[in-house]
Amino acid sequence: MNLLLGVALGGVVSWFISRAYYKASGEDLKRELARQTREINSAATLATFERKLTFDKWEKEYIGYDEYWVCNSDRTYQLKIGDDDRKFKEPWTSFFPDPYATMFHIHLQVSGVIIKSLPFISADGGRYILPLPKQQVVGSDRFFSWSPNSVDYKIAEVIGLLYRESCLTDVAKLLKIDIASERHGE
């Protein structure tokens, strides 16, 4: 009888101790997850991403059917090409011999977590991958511009699908898109 009582008492005590450790470890995990989420979603993470786009080398890779661009110096930084294509038409896309264009998103990811998604345009039947220009209307005129300091401009320079042009500035001249134009009040 004492043996049975000892086993039962030992089992109950063990259960309480295990439960206390389980709850404590669960709380530790929640705190760590919250810390990592704050870190990934911080402005510093986006700033680091921008520096890597500017100064580091990137390589194109396929994971399954998905296209990624991966930073060579830190493979946790990735650009994932979205598969959310939809038809897109603006006056500047009609310049191309093939006027068919689509809009899709490129996702900036750190350790597989999307920290930002940006719209891009696949133009001239996919020969160009371009950032969506900012649009401004002055009177009855519409102006389009790209900022060379923007994240999407830097991504376009990394991906570099510009068909016959050697840089995004040349594409801008071709399409009459201003580069960081302040003359239209931006």
PDB file of C-alpha atoms in Angstrom:
ATOM      1  CA  MET A   1       0.000   0.000   0.000  1.00  0.00           C
ATOM      2  CA  ASN A   2       2.814   2.420   0.858  1.00  0.00           C
ATOM      3  CA  LEU A   3       4.473   1.535  -2.415  1.00  0.00           C
ATOM      4  CA  LEU A   4       1.310   2.356  -4.342  1.00  0.00           C
ATOM      5  CA  LEU A   5       0.876   5.626  -2.456  1.00  0.00           C
ATOM      6  CA  GLY A   6       4.546   6.541  -3.140  1.00  0.00           C
ATOM      7  CA  VAL A   7       4.190   5.837  -6.876  1.00  0.00           C
ATOM      8  CA  ALA A   8       0.988   7.888  -7.093  1.00  0.00           C
ATOM      9  CA  LEU A   9       2.480  10.781  -5.098  1.00  0.00           C
ATOM     10  CA  GLY A  10       5.678  10.670  -7.193  1.00  0.00           C
ATOM     11  CA  GLY A  11       3.632  10.693 -10.396  1.00  0.00           C
ATOM     12  CA  VAL A  12       1.599  13.710  -9.315  1.00  0.00           C
ATOM     13  CA  VAL A  13       4.695  15.639  -8.197  1.00  0.00           C
ATOM     14  CA  SER A  14       6.479  14.783 -11.463  1.00  0.00           C
ATOM     15  CA  TRP A  15       3.467  15.951 -13.440  1.00  0.00           C
ATOM     16  CA  PHE A  16       3.415  19.337 -11.622  1.00  0.00           C
ATOM     17  CA  ILE A  17       7.153  19.817 -12.102  1.00  0.00           C
ATOM     18  CA  SER A  18       6.947  18.890 -15.809  1.00  0.00           C
ATOM     19  CA  ARG A  19       3.968  21.219 -16.290  1.00  0.00           C
ATOM     20  CA  ALA A  20       5.808  24.112 -14.628  1.00  0.00           C
ATOM     21  CA  TYR A  21       8.848  23.624 -16.902  1.00  0.00           C
ATOM     22  CA  TYR A  22       6.592  23.252 -19.945  1.00  0.00           C
ATOM     23  CA  LYS A  23       4.823  26.550 -19.175  1.00  0.00           C
ATOM     24  CA  ALA A  24       8.119  28.329 -18.504  1.00  0.00           C
ATOM     25  CA  SER A  25       9.667  27.078 -21.732  1.00  0.00           C
ATOM     26  CA  GLY A  26       6.507  28.040 -23.644  1.00  0.00           C
ATOM     27  CA  GLU A  27       6.731  31.580 -22.278  1.00  0.00           C
ATOM     28  CA  ASP A  28      10.447  31.703 -23.159  1.00  0.00           C
ATOM     29  CA  LEU A  29       9.625  30.606 -26.704  1.00  0.00           C
ATOM     30  CA  LYS A  30       6.883  33.243 -27.007  1.00  0.00           C
ATOM     31  CA  ARG A  31       9.260  35.988 -25.811  1.00  0.00           C
ATOM     32  CA  GLU A  32      11.996  34.843 -28.206  1.00  0.00           C
ATOM     33  CA  LEU A  33       9.564  34.672 -31.123  1.00  0.00           C
ATOM     34  CA  ALA A  34       8.303  38.187 -30.327  1.00  0.00           C
ATOM     35  CA  ARG A  35      11.907  39.462 -30.153  1.00  0.00           C
ATOM     36  CA  GLN A  36      12.798  37.872 -33.502  1.00  0.00           C
ATOM     37  CA  THR A  37       9.612  39.212 -35.111  1.00  0.00           C
ATOM     38  CA  ARG A  38      10.406  42.748 -33.891  1.00  0.00           C
ATOM     39  CA  GLU A  39      13.959  42.381 -35.196  1.00  0.00           C
ATOM     40  CA  ILE A  40      12.899  41.140 -38.638  1.00  0.00           C
ATOM     41  CA  ASN A  41      10.203  43.819 -38.990  1.00  0.00           C
ATOM     42  CA  SER A  42      12.444  46.651 -37.845  1.00  0.00           C
ATOM     43  CA  ALA A  43      13.588  49.502 -40.055  1.00  0.00           C
ATOM     44  CA  ALA A  44      17.152  48.318 -39.424  1.00  0.00           C
ATOM     45  CA  THR A  45      16.399  45.062 -41.242  1.00  0.00           C
ATOM     46  CA  LEU A  46      15.115  46.928 -44.296  1.00  0.00           C
ATOM     47  CA  ALA A  47      18.153  49.231 -44.165  1.00  0.00           C
ATOM     48  CA  THR A  48      20.436  46.188 -44.035  1.00  0.00           C
ATOM     49  CA  PHE A  49      18.553  44.717 -46.995  1.00  0.00           C
ATOM     50  CA  GLU A  50      19.095  47.941 -48.949  1.00  0.00           C
ATOM     51  CA  ARG A  51      22.839  47.912 -48.174  1.00  0.00           C
ATOM     52  CA  LYS A  52      23.077  44.326 -49.366  1.00  0.00           C
ATOM     53  CA  LEU A  53      21.247  45.243 -52.587  1.00  0.00           C
ATOM     54  CA  THR A  54      23.722  48.071 -53.169  1.00  0.00           C
ATOM     55  CA  PHE A  55      27.026  46.469 -52.197  1.00  0.00           C
ATOM     56  CA  ASP A  56      26.716  42.654 -52.296  1.00  0.00           C
ATOM     57  CA  LYS A  57      26.525  40.131 -55.116  1.00  0.00           C
ATOM     58  CA  TRP A  58      23.274  38.236 -55.700  1.00  0.00           C
ATOM     59  CA  GLU A  59      22.644  34.966 -57.568  1.00  0.00           C
ATOM     60  CA  LYS A  60      19.533  33.651 -59.237  1.00  0.00           C
ATOM     61  CA  GLU A  61      18.317  30.278 -57.945  1.00  0.00           C
ATOM     62  CA  TYR A  62      15.257  28.119 -58.372  1.00  0.00           C
ATOM     63  CA  ILE A  63      13.731  26.428 -55.369  1.00  0.00           C
ATOM     64  CA  GLY A  64      11.084  24.126 -56.726  1.00  0.00           C
ATOM     65  CA  TYR A  65       9.316  26.196 -59.359  1.00  0.00           C
ATOM     66  CA  ASP A  66       9.954  29.488 -57.563  1.00  0.00           C
ATOM     67  CA  GLU A  67      12.599  31.976 -58.698  1.00  0.00           C
ATOM     68  CA  TYR A  68      14.761  33.581 -56.017  1.00  0.00           C
ATOM     69  CA  TRP A  69      17.690  35.958 -55.958  1.00  0.00           C
ATOM     70  CA  VAL A  70      19.928  35.137 -52.998  1.00  0.00           C
ATOM     71  CA  CYS A  71      22.550  37.385 -51.395  1.00  0.00           C
ATOM     72  CA  ASN A  72      25.965  35.701 -51.559  1.00  0.00           C
ATOM     73  CA  SER A  73      27.270  37.204 -48.305  1.00  0.00           C
ATOM     74  CA  ASP A  74      24.191  36.209 -46.252  1.00  0.00           C
ATOM     75  CA  ARG A  75      21.863  33.668 -47.815  1.00  0.00           C
ATOM     76  CA  THR A  76      19.049  34.529 -45.396  1.00  0.00           C
ATOM     77  CA  TYR A  77      18.450  37.667 -47.517  1.00  0.00           C
ATOM     78  CA  GLN A  78      16.397  36.734 -50.574  1.00  0.00           C
ATOM     79  CA  LEU A  79      14.268  38.265 -53.296  1.00  0.00           C
ATOM     80  CA  LYS A  80      11.390  35.950 -54.229  1.00  0.00           C
ATOM     81  CA  ILE A  81       9.720  36.543 -57.558  1.00  0.00           C
ATOM     82  CA  GLY A  82       5.967  36.415 -56.988  1.00  0.00           C
ATOM     83  CA  ASP A  83       3.552  34.469 -59.157  1.00  0.00           C
ATOM     84  CA  ASP A  84       0.700  36.975 -58.848  1.00  0.00           C
ATOM     85  CA  ASP A  85       0.832  38.264 -62.459  1.00  0.00           C
ATOM     86  CA  ARG A  86      -1.982  40.443 -63.703  1.00  0.00           C
ATOM     87  CA  LYS A  87      -2.352  42.421 -66.905  1.00  0.00           C
ATOM     88  CA  PHE A  88      -0.907  45.929 -66.772  1.00  0.00           C
ATOM     89  CA  LYS A  89      -1.074  48.837 -69.206  1.00  0.00           C
ATOM     90  CA  GLU A  90       0.274  52.368 -68.984  1.00  0.00           C
ATOM     91  CA  PRO A  91       1.351  54.797 -71.725  1.00  0.00           C
ATOM     92  CA  TRP A  92       5.032  53.995 -71.147  1.00  0.00           C
ATOM     93  CA  THR A  93       4.480  50.226 -71.650  1.00  0.00           C
ATOM     94  CA  SER A  94       2.969  50.776 -75.102  1.00  0.00           C
ATOM     95  CA  PHE A  95       6.369  51.970 -76.387  1.00  0.00           C
ATOM     96  CA  PHE A  96       7.657  48.386 -76.603  1.00  0.00           C
ATOM     97  CA  PRO A  97       7.261  46.284 -79.775  1.00  0.00           C
ATOM     98  CA  ASP A  98       5.311  43.770 -77.676  1.00  0.00           C
ATOM     99  CA  PRO A  99       2.869  45.953 -75.693  1.00  0.00           C
ATOM    100  CA  TYR A 100       1.804  43.078 -73.414  1.00  0.00           C
ATOM    101  CA  ALA A 101       2.860  43.794 -69.838  1.00  0.00           C
ATOM    102  CA  THR A 102       2.048  42.305 -66.454  1.00  0.00           C
ATOM    103  CA  MET A 103       2.382  43.478 -62.878  1.00  0.00           C
ATOM    104  CA  PHE A 104       3.685  41.124 -60.200  1.00  0.00           C
ATOM    105  CA  HIS A 105       5.364  41.444 -56.809  1.00  0.00           C
ATOM    106  CA  ILE A 106       8.888  40.817 -55.645  1.00  0.00           C
ATOM    107  CA  HIS A 107       9.043  39.823 -51.988  1.00  0.00           C
ATOM    108  CA  LEU A 108      11.994  40.842 -49.824  1.00  0.00           C
ATOM    109  CA  GLN A 109      12.559  37.966 -47.435  1.00  0.00           C
ATOM    110  CA  VAL A 110      14.819  37.449 -44.439  1.00  0.00           C
ATOM    111  CA  SER A 111      15.006  33.848 -43.244  1.00  0.00           C
ATOM    112  CA  GLY A 112      11.888  33.070 -45.285  1.00  0.00           C
ATOM    113  CA  VAL A 113       9.841  35.895 -43.694  1.00  0.00           C
ATOM    114  CA  ILE A 114       8.492  38.535 -46.088  1.00  0.00           C
ATOM    115  CA  ILE A 115       9.457  41.968 -44.797  1.00  0.00           C
ATOM    116  CA  LYS A 116       8.232  43.921 -47.821  1.00  0.00           C
ATOM    117  CA  SER A 117       6.553  43.292 -51.190  1.00  0.00           C
ATOM    118  CA  LEU A 118       7.036  45.647 -54.121  1.00  0.00           C
ATOM    119  CA  PRO A 119       5.200  45.827 -57.467  1.00  0.00           C
ATOM    120  CA  PHE A 120       7.235  45.255 -60.626  1.00  0.00           C
ATOM    121  CA  ILE A 121       6.363  45.249 -64.295  1.00  0.00           C
ATOM    122  CA  SER A 122       7.261  42.583 -66.805  1.00  0.00           C
ATOM    123  CA  ALA A 123       7.253  44.449 -70.130  1.00  0.00           C
ATOM    124  CA  ASP A 124       7.889  43.699 -73.808  1.00  0.00           C
ATOM    125  CA  GLY A 125       6.801  40.096 -73.437  1.00  0.00           C
ATOM    126  CA  GLY A 126       9.063  39.557 -70.414  1.00  0.00           C
ATOM    127  CA  ARG A 127      12.230  41.075 -71.891  1.00  0.00           C
ATOM    128  CA  TYR A 128      12.231  43.810 -69.232  1.00  0.00           C
ATOM    129  CA  ILE A 129      11.652  43.571 -65.487  1.00  0.00           C
ATOM    130  CA  LEU A 130      11.089  47.116 -64.245  1.00  0.00           C
ATOM    131  CA  PRO A 131      10.057  48.814 -61.028  1.00  0.00           C
ATOM    132  CA  LEU A 132       6.653  50.462 -61.079  1.00  0.00           C
ATOM    133  CA  PRO A 133       7.370  54.172 -61.633  1.00  0.00           C
ATOM    134  CA  LYS A 134       5.872  56.816 -59.390  1.00  0.00           C
ATOM    135  CA  GLN A 135       3.225  58.826 -61.181  1.00  0.00           C
ATOM    136  CA  GLN A 136       2.450  62.490 -60.760  1.00  0.00           C
ATOM    137  CA  VAL A 137      -0.179  64.593 -62.486  1.00  0.00           C
ATOM    138  CA  VAL A 138       0.498  68.282 -63.076  1.00  0.00           C
ATOM    139  CA  GLY A 139      -2.426  69.943 -64.804  1.00  0.00           C
ATOM    140  CA  SER A 140      -3.306  67.663 -67.690  1.00  0.00           C
ATOM    141  CA  ASP A 141       0.206  66.132 -67.897  1.00  0.00           C
ATOM    142  CA  ARG A 142       1.265  62.858 -66.316  1.00  0.00           C
ATOM    143  CA  PHE A 143       4.862  62.276 -65.359  1.00  0.00           C
ATOM    144  CA  PHE A 144       6.559  59.035 -64.377  1.00  0.00           C
ATOM    145  CA  SER A 145       9.744  58.752 -62.355  1.00  0.00           C
ATOM    146  CA  TRP A 146      12.103  56.330 -60.639  1.00  0.00           C
ATOM    147  CA  SER A 147      14.294  57.217 -57.697  1.00  0.00           C
ATOM    148  CA  PRO A 148      17.788  55.670 -57.849  1.00  0.00           C
ATOM    149  CA  ASN A 149      17.804  55.613 -54.031  1.00  0.00           C
ATOM    150  CA  SER A 150      14.633  53.519 -53.764  1.00  0.00           C
ATOM    151  CA  VAL A 151      14.616  49.836 -52.877  1.00  0.00           C
ATOM    152  CA  ASP A 152      12.729  48.879 -56.043  1.00  0.00           C
ATOM    153  CA  TYR A 153      15.294  50.658 -58.264  1.00  0.00           C
ATOM    154  CA  LYS A 154      18.106  48.772 -56.498  1.00  0.00           C
ATOM    155  CA  ILE A 155      16.255  45.481 -56.960  1.00  0.00           C
ATOM    156  CA  ALA A 156      15.891  46.196 -60.688  1.00  0.00           C
ATOM    157  CA  GLU A 157      19.645  46.757 -60.874  1.00  0.00           C
ATOM    158  CA  VAL A 158      20.277  43.413 -59.135  1.00  0.00           C
ATOM    159  CA  ILE A 159      17.862  41.426 -61.290  1.00  0.00           C
ATOM    160  CA  GLY A 160      19.048  43.254 -64.393  1.00  0.00           C
ATOM    161  CA  LEU A 161      16.574  42.019 -67.012  1.00  0.00           C
ATOM    162  CA  LEU A 162      16.815  45.043 -69.302  1.00  0.00           C
ATOM    163  CA  TYR A 163      17.017  43.362 -72.728  1.00  0.00           C
ATOM    164  CA  ARG A 164      18.912  45.770 -75.025  1.00  0.00           C
ATOM    165  CA  GLU A 165      19.789  48.448 -72.479  1.00  0.00           C
ATOM    166  CA  SER A 166      22.809  48.259 -70.195  1.00  0.00           C
ATOM    167  CA  CYS A 167      21.290  50.013 -67.177  1.00  0.00           C
ATOM    168  CA  LEU A 168      18.007  51.274 -65.797  1.00  0.00           C
ATOM    169  CA  THR A 169      18.959  54.866 -66.634  1.00  0.00           C
ATOM    170  CA  ASP A 170      19.081  53.913 -70.338  1.00  0.00           C
ATOM    171  CA  VAL A 171      15.651  52.279 -70.060  1.00  0.00           C
ATOM    172  CA  ALA A 172      14.315  55.445 -68.397  1.00  0.00           C
ATOM    173  CA  LYS A 173      15.568  57.568 -71.304  1.00  0.00           C
ATOM    174  CA  LEU A 174      13.969  55.169 -73.770  1.00  0.00           C
ATOM    175  CA  LEU A 175      10.597  55.310 -71.981  1.00  0.00           C
ATOM    176  CA  LYS A 176      10.773  59.012 -71.028  1.00  0.00           C
ATOM    177  CA  ILE A 177      10.692  58.172 -67.326  1.00  0.00           C
ATOM    178  CA  ASP A 178      12.459  60.726 -65.146  1.00  0.00           C
ATOM    179  CA  ILE A 179      15.182  59.632 -62.751  1.00  0.00           C
ATOM    180  CA  ALA A 180      14.643  61.314 -59.342  1.00  0.00           C
ATOM    181  CA  SER A 181      13.037  64.287 -60.979  1.00  0.00           C
ATOM    182  CA  GLU A 182      12.435  67.161 -58.606  1.00  0.00           C
ATOM    183  CA  ARG A 183      11.183  69.389 -61.363  1.00  0.00           C
ATOM    184  CA  HIS A 184       7.684  67.885 -61.056  1.00  0.00           C
ATOM    185  CA  GLY A 185       7.502  68.573 -57.356  1.00  0.00           C
ATOM    186  CA  GLU A 186       8.578  65.181 -55.972  1.00  0.00           C
TER     187      GLU A 186
END
